[in-house]
Amino acid sequence: MESRYLQKYFGTCLTKGLAEVARIRPVDPIEYLALWIYKYKENVTMEELRQKEMAELERERELALIQQEMMERLKAEELMFQQQQLALQLELEMQEKERQRIEELQKAQEQLEEMSMENIAKGEGTLSAEDAAADSGKTLAEISDRYGAPNLSRVEELDEPMLSDVALNIDQDL
């Protein structure tokens, strides 16, 4: 029973200490062995402390990684939320522009109808398409602000001879 106790608590320490005494062969081996055992105990305590610190550092590192992943997820979620807000804002702006465009078209239509009614009352007939376009005073791009609508400027058409007029002139020269 006593040998088990000694083996459990002194086995490794005493074996290493006696091996060191045999290797060094100091003048006072008992004092050397006592000091060596104290130093061994101090080294074992320091190693246990170092192991605990390493375990604590590992736990802290894992917590830091978890926090970093959480922060990345939060940033990604925030970015997604901002993109959704921007898309919603753009959609609302597009709806507002569409509503304004429809209102403008309705007003223009009402004005055309009023002018048409006035002309009918006067007996002049209806306005031609060219008169209606001149009265509205807006280009196609100004009327429609949809994505992909052509942004064309006004083009004034010049009186050009028709193909038949040119052909008649050629026939006359012959």
PDB file of C-alpha atoms in Angstrom:
ATOM      1  CA  MET A   1       0.000   0.000   0.000  1.00  0.00           C
ATOM      2  CA  GLU A   2       2.804   2.418   0.840  1.00  0.00           C
ATOM      3  CA  SER A   3       4.536   1.581  -2.418  1.00  0.00           C
ATOM      4  CA  ARG A   4       1.423   2.596  -4.339  1.00  0.00           C
ATOM      5  CA  TYR A   5       1.364   5.944  -2.545  1.00  0.00           C
ATOM      6  CA  LEU A   6       5.056   6.538  -3.262  1.00  0.00           C
ATOM      7  CA  GLN A   7       4.631   5.378  -6.863  1.00  0.00           C
ATOM      8  CA  LYS A   8       1.620   7.685  -7.337  1.00  0.00           C
ATOM      9  CA  TYR A   9       3.150  10.850  -5.896  1.00  0.00           C
ATOM     10  CA  PHE A  10       6.909  10.348  -6.229  1.00  0.00           C
ATOM     11  CA  GLY A  11       7.245   7.831  -9.057  1.00  0.00           C
ATOM     12  CA  THR A  12       8.233  10.036 -11.946  1.00  0.00           C
ATOM     13  CA  CYS A  13       9.783  12.781  -9.853  1.00  0.00           C
ATOM     14  CA  LEU A  14      11.936  10.505  -7.739  1.00  0.00           C
ATOM     15  CA  THR A  15      13.007   8.379 -10.708  1.00  0.00           C
ATOM     16  CA  LYS A  16      14.102  11.430 -12.702  1.00  0.00           C
ATOM     17  CA  GLY A  17      15.751  13.020  -9.641  1.00  0.00           C
ATOM     18  CA  LEU A  18      17.778   9.902  -8.786  1.00  0.00           C
ATOM     19  CA  ALA A  19      18.808   9.559 -12.424  1.00  0.00           C
ATOM     20  CA  GLU A  20      19.995  13.188 -12.378  1.00  0.00           C
ATOM     21  CA  VAL A  21      21.950  12.617  -9.119  1.00  0.00           C
ATOM     22  CA  ALA A  22      23.583   9.541 -10.632  1.00  0.00           C
ATOM     23  CA  ARG A  23      24.508  11.459 -13.779  1.00  0.00           C
ATOM     24  CA  ILE A  24      25.841  14.615 -12.024  1.00  0.00           C
ATOM     25  CA  ARG A  25      27.359  12.945  -8.886  1.00  0.00           C
ATOM     26  CA  PRO A  26      27.226  16.031  -6.659  1.00  0.00           C
ATOM     27  CA  VAL A  27      29.272  16.386  -3.423  1.00  0.00           C
ATOM     28  CA  ASP A  28      26.095  16.429  -1.289  1.00  0.00           C
ATOM     29  CA  PRO A  29      23.593  14.220  -3.159  1.00  0.00           C
ATOM     30  CA  ILE A  30      20.786  14.546  -0.551  1.00  0.00           C
ATOM     31  CA  GLU A  31      20.782  18.349  -0.692  1.00  0.00           C
ATOM     32  CA  TYR A  32      21.055  18.237  -4.497  1.00  0.00           C
ATOM     33  CA  LEU A  33      18.112  15.793  -4.703  1.00  0.00           C
ATOM     34  CA  ALA A  34      16.029  17.985  -2.334  1.00  0.00           C
ATOM     35  CA  LEU A  35      16.698  21.121  -4.382  1.00  0.00           C
ATOM     36  CA  TRP A  36      16.065  19.215  -7.614  1.00  0.00           C
ATOM     37  CA  ILE A  37      12.659  17.991  -6.275  1.00  0.00           C
ATOM     38  CA  TYR A  38      11.709  21.570  -5.289  1.00  0.00           C
ATOM     39  CA  LYS A  39      12.670  22.774  -8.759  1.00  0.00           C
ATOM     40  CA  TYR A  40      10.769  19.862 -10.328  1.00  0.00           C
ATOM     41  CA  LYS A  41       7.659  20.770  -8.309  1.00  0.00           C
ATOM     42  CA  GLU A  42       8.006  24.398  -9.408  1.00  0.00           C
ATOM     43  CA  ASN A  43       8.372  23.323 -13.059  1.00  0.00           C
ATOM     44  CA  VAL A  44       5.320  21.048 -12.836  1.00  0.00           C
ATOM     45  CA  THR A  45       3.259  23.849 -11.276  1.00  0.00           C
ATOM     46  CA  MET A  46       4.377  26.275 -13.988  1.00  0.00           C
ATOM     47  CA  GLU A  47       3.536  23.740 -16.711  1.00  0.00           C
ATOM     48  CA  GLU A  48       0.043  23.208 -15.245  1.00  0.00           C
ATOM     49  CA  LEU A  49      -0.446  26.986 -15.114  1.00  0.00           C
ATOM     50  CA  ARG A  50       0.765  27.310 -18.703  1.00  0.00           C
ATOM     51  CA  GLN A  51      -1.642  24.573 -19.801  1.00  0.00           C
ATOM     52  CA  LYS A  52      -4.533  26.361 -18.073  1.00  0.00           C
ATOM     53  CA  GLU A  53      -3.558  29.636 -19.744  1.00  0.00           C
ATOM     54  CA  MET A  54      -3.345  27.930 -23.130  1.00  0.00           C
ATOM     55  CA  ALA A  55      -6.804  26.412 -22.610  1.00  0.00           C
ATOM     56  CA  GLU A  56      -8.170  29.832 -21.598  1.00  0.00           C
ATOM     57  CA  LEU A  57      -6.554  31.465 -24.636  1.00  0.00           C
ATOM     58  CA  GLU A  58      -8.069  28.802 -26.872  1.00  0.00           C
ATOM     59  CA  ARG A  59     -11.540  29.458 -25.415  1.00  0.00           C
ATOM     60  CA  GLU A  60     -11.063  33.216 -25.880  1.00  0.00           C
ATOM     61  CA  ARG A  61      -9.932  32.652 -29.474  1.00  0.00           C
ATOM     62  CA  GLU A  62     -13.019  30.549 -30.184  1.00  0.00           C
ATOM     63  CA  LEU A  63     -15.233  33.246 -28.651  1.00  0.00           C
ATOM     64  CA  ALA A  64     -13.494  35.901 -30.751  1.00  0.00           C
ATOM     65  CA  LEU A  65     -14.063  33.830 -33.912  1.00  0.00           C
ATOM     66  CA  ILE A  66     -17.728  33.417 -33.022  1.00  0.00           C
ATOM     67  CA  GLN A  67     -18.056  37.159 -32.419  1.00  0.00           C
ATOM     68  CA  GLN A  68     -16.269  37.918 -35.689  1.00  0.00           C
ATOM     69  CA  GLU A  69     -18.605  35.587 -37.600  1.00  0.00           C
ATOM     70  CA  MET A  70     -21.575  37.227 -35.892  1.00  0.00           C
ATOM     71  CA  MET A  71     -20.304  40.700 -36.828  1.00  0.00           C
ATOM     72  CA  GLU A  72     -19.816  39.587 -40.444  1.00  0.00           C
ATOM     73  CA  ARG A  73     -23.358  38.212 -40.518  1.00  0.00           C
ATOM     74  CA  LEU A  74     -24.671  41.455 -39.030  1.00  0.00           C
ATOM     75  CA  LYS A  75     -22.777  43.507 -41.620  1.00  0.00           C
ATOM     76  CA  ALA A  76     -24.079  41.302 -44.419  1.00  0.00           C
ATOM     77  CA  GLU A  77     -27.603  41.616 -43.050  1.00  0.00           C
ATOM     78  CA  GLU A  78     -27.222  45.389 -42.741  1.00  0.00           C
ATOM     79  CA  LEU A  79     -25.951  45.605 -46.323  1.00  0.00           C
ATOM     80  CA  MET A  80     -28.869  43.482 -47.529  1.00  0.00           C
ATOM     81  CA  PHE A  81     -31.272  45.699 -45.576  1.00  0.00           C
ATOM     82  CA  GLN A  82     -29.747  48.836 -47.130  1.00  0.00           C
ATOM     83  CA  GLN A  83     -30.045  47.309 -50.592  1.00  0.00           C
ATOM     84  CA  GLN A  84     -33.685  46.451 -49.929  1.00  0.00           C
ATOM     85  CA  GLN A  85     -34.324  49.986 -48.686  1.00  0.00           C
ATOM     86  CA  LEU A  86     -32.646  51.435 -51.788  1.00  0.00           C
ATOM     87  CA  ALA A  87     -34.648  49.151 -54.078  1.00  0.00           C
ATOM     88  CA  LEU A  88     -37.850  50.122 -52.285  1.00  0.00           C
ATOM     89  CA  GLN A  89     -36.971  53.811 -52.527  1.00  0.00           C
ATOM     90  CA  LEU A  90     -36.222  53.476 -56.250  1.00  0.00           C
ATOM     91  CA  GLU A  91     -39.498  51.625 -56.761  1.00  0.00           C
ATOM     92  CA  LEU A  92     -41.397  54.372 -54.952  1.00  0.00           C
ATOM     93  CA  GLU A  93     -39.664  57.044 -57.032  1.00  0.00           C
ATOM     94  CA  MET A  94     -40.501  55.170 -60.226  1.00  0.00           C
ATOM     95  CA  GLN A  95     -44.140  54.862 -59.134  1.00  0.00           C
ATOM     96  CA  GLU A  96     -44.258  58.587 -58.340  1.00  0.00           C
ATOM     97  CA  LYS A  97     -42.762  59.474 -61.739  1.00  0.00           C
ATOM     98  CA  GLU A  98     -45.210  57.142 -63.452  1.00  0.00           C
ATOM     99  CA  ARG A  99     -48.095  58.743 -61.562  1.00  0.00           C
ATOM    100  CA  GLN A 100     -46.896  62.227 -62.568  1.00  0.00           C
ATOM    101  CA  ARG A 101     -46.519  61.126 -66.176  1.00  0.00           C
ATOM    102  CA  ILE A 102     -50.045  59.699 -66.202  1.00  0.00           C
ATOM    103  CA  GLU A 103     -51.382  62.924 -64.693  1.00  0.00           C
ATOM    104  CA  GLU A 104     -49.598  64.957 -67.372  1.00  0.00           C
ATOM    105  CA  LEU A 105     -50.958  62.709 -70.102  1.00  0.00           C
ATOM    106  CA  GLN A 106     -54.464  63.001 -68.658  1.00  0.00           C
ATOM    107  CA  LYS A 107     -54.171  66.794 -68.548  1.00  0.00           C
ATOM    108  CA  ALA A 108     -52.924  66.876 -72.126  1.00  0.00           C
ATOM    109  CA  GLN A 109     -55.765  64.598 -73.186  1.00  0.00           C
ATOM    110  CA  GLU A 110     -58.286  66.821 -71.426  1.00  0.00           C
ATOM    111  CA  GLN A 111     -56.853  69.895 -73.140  1.00  0.00           C
ATOM    112  CA  LEU A 112     -57.039  68.166 -76.509  1.00  0.00           C
ATOM    113  CA  GLU A 113     -60.622  67.157 -75.851  1.00  0.00           C
ATOM    114  CA  GLU A 114     -61.508  70.723 -74.820  1.00  0.00           C
ATOM    115  CA  MET A 115     -59.861  72.134 -77.941  1.00  0.00           C
ATOM    116  CA  SER A 116     -61.540  69.517 -80.049  1.00  0.00           C
ATOM    117  CA  MET A 117     -64.918  70.379 -78.551  1.00  0.00           C
ATOM    118  CA  GLU A 118     -64.292  74.079 -79.159  1.00  0.00           C
ATOM    119  CA  ASN A 119     -63.327  73.431 -82.770  1.00  0.00           C
ATOM    120  CA  ILE A 120     -66.370  71.248 -83.284  1.00  0.00           C
ATOM    121  CA  ALA A 121     -68.535  74.004 -81.805  1.00  0.00           C
ATOM    122  CA  LYS A 122     -66.914  76.517 -84.161  1.00  0.00           C
ATOM    123  CA  GLY A 123     -67.325  74.165 -87.062  1.00  0.00           C
ATOM    124  CA  GLU A 124     -63.648  73.933 -87.839  1.00  0.00           C
ATOM    125  CA  GLY A 125     -63.408  70.228 -87.322  1.00  0.00           C
ATOM    126  CA  THR A 126     -60.851  68.378 -85.231  1.00  0.00           C
ATOM    127  CA  LEU A 127     -57.219  69.209 -84.781  1.00  0.00           C
ATOM    128  CA  SER A 128     -54.729  67.307 -86.811  1.00  0.00           C
ATOM    129  CA  ALA A 129     -52.099  65.118 -85.151  1.00  0.00           C
ATOM    130  CA  GLU A 130     -49.391  67.646 -85.971  1.00  0.00           C
ATOM    131  CA  ASP A 131     -51.304  70.462 -84.245  1.00  0.00           C
ATOM    132  CA  ALA A 132     -51.828  68.294 -81.172  1.00  0.00           C
ATOM    133  CA  ALA A 133     -48.131  67.437 -80.997  1.00  0.00           C
ATOM    134  CA  ALA A 134     -47.179  71.101 -81.408  1.00  0.00           C
ATOM    135  CA  ASP A 135     -49.597  72.128 -78.665  1.00  0.00           C
ATOM    136  CA  SER A 136     -48.282  69.585 -76.168  1.00  0.00           C
ATOM    137  CA  GLY A 137     -44.755  70.978 -76.650  1.00  0.00           C
ATOM    138  CA  LYS A 138     -43.070  67.931 -75.181  1.00  0.00           C
ATOM    139  CA  THR A 139     -40.741  65.384 -76.672  1.00  0.00           C
ATOM    140  CA  LEU A 140     -41.243  61.644 -76.354  1.00  0.00           C
ATOM    141  CA  ALA A 141     -38.498  61.497 -73.735  1.00  0.00           C
ATOM    142  CA  GLU A 142     -40.234  64.198 -71.670  1.00  0.00           C
ATOM    143  CA  ILE A 143     -43.553  62.402 -71.815  1.00  0.00           C
ATOM    144  CA  SER A 144     -42.149  58.969 -70.973  1.00  0.00           C
ATOM    145  CA  ASP A 145     -39.470  58.621 -68.322  1.00  0.00           C
ATOM    146  CA  ARG A 146     -39.464  54.860 -68.285  1.00  0.00           C
ATOM    147  CA  TYR A 147     -36.226  52.960 -68.431  1.00  0.00           C
ATOM    148  CA  GLY A 148     -35.217  52.486 -72.028  1.00  0.00           C
ATOM    149  CA  ALA A 149     -37.408  55.277 -73.413  1.00  0.00           C
ATOM    150  CA  PRO A 150     -35.623  57.063 -76.257  1.00  0.00           C
ATOM    151  CA  ASN A 151     -34.149  60.399 -75.305  1.00  0.00           C
ATOM    152  CA  LEU A 152     -34.523  62.038 -78.681  1.00  0.00           C
ATOM    153  CA  SER A 153     -34.416  65.748 -79.335  1.00  0.00           C
ATOM    154  CA  ARG A 154     -36.880  67.481 -81.618  1.00  0.00           C
ATOM    155  CA  VAL A 155     -36.236  67.215 -85.316  1.00  0.00           C
ATOM    156  CA  GLU A 156     -37.624  69.738 -87.707  1.00  0.00           C
ATOM    157  CA  GLU A 157     -38.550  68.294 -91.023  1.00  0.00           C
ATOM    158  CA  LEU A 158     -37.601  70.250 -94.100  1.00  0.00           C
ATOM    159  CA  ASP A 159     -39.678  70.240 -97.234  1.00  0.00           C
ATOM    160  CA  GLU A 160     -37.867  67.758 -99.382  1.00  0.00           C
ATOM    161  CA  PRO A 161     -38.836  66.845-102.910  1.00  0.00           C
ATOM    162  CA  MET A 162     -40.684  63.583-103.051  1.00  0.00           C
ATOM    163  CA  LEU A 163     -39.254  60.713-105.019  1.00  0.00           C
ATOM    164  CA  SER A 164     -41.970  61.127-107.588  1.00  0.00           C
ATOM    165  CA  ASP A 165     -41.002  64.812-108.035  1.00  0.00           C
ATOM    166  CA  VAL A 166     -37.392  63.818-108.628  1.00  0.00           C
ATOM    167  CA  ALA A 167     -38.465  61.138-111.070  1.00  0.00           C
ATOM    168  CA  LEU A 168     -40.595  63.671-112.988  1.00  0.00           C
ATOM    169  CA  ASN A 169     -37.667  66.042-113.218  1.00  0.00           C
ATOM    170  CA  ILE A 170     -35.482  63.274-114.656  1.00  0.00           C
ATOM    171  CA  ASP A 171     -38.164  62.354-117.203  1.00  0.00           C
ATOM    172  CA  GLN A 172     -38.463  65.977-118.290  1.00  0.00           C
ATOM    173  CA  ASP A 173     -34.721  66.280-118.854  1.00  0.00           C
ATOM    174  CA  LEU A 174     -34.734  63.340-121.229  1.00  0.00           C
TER     175      LEU A 174
END
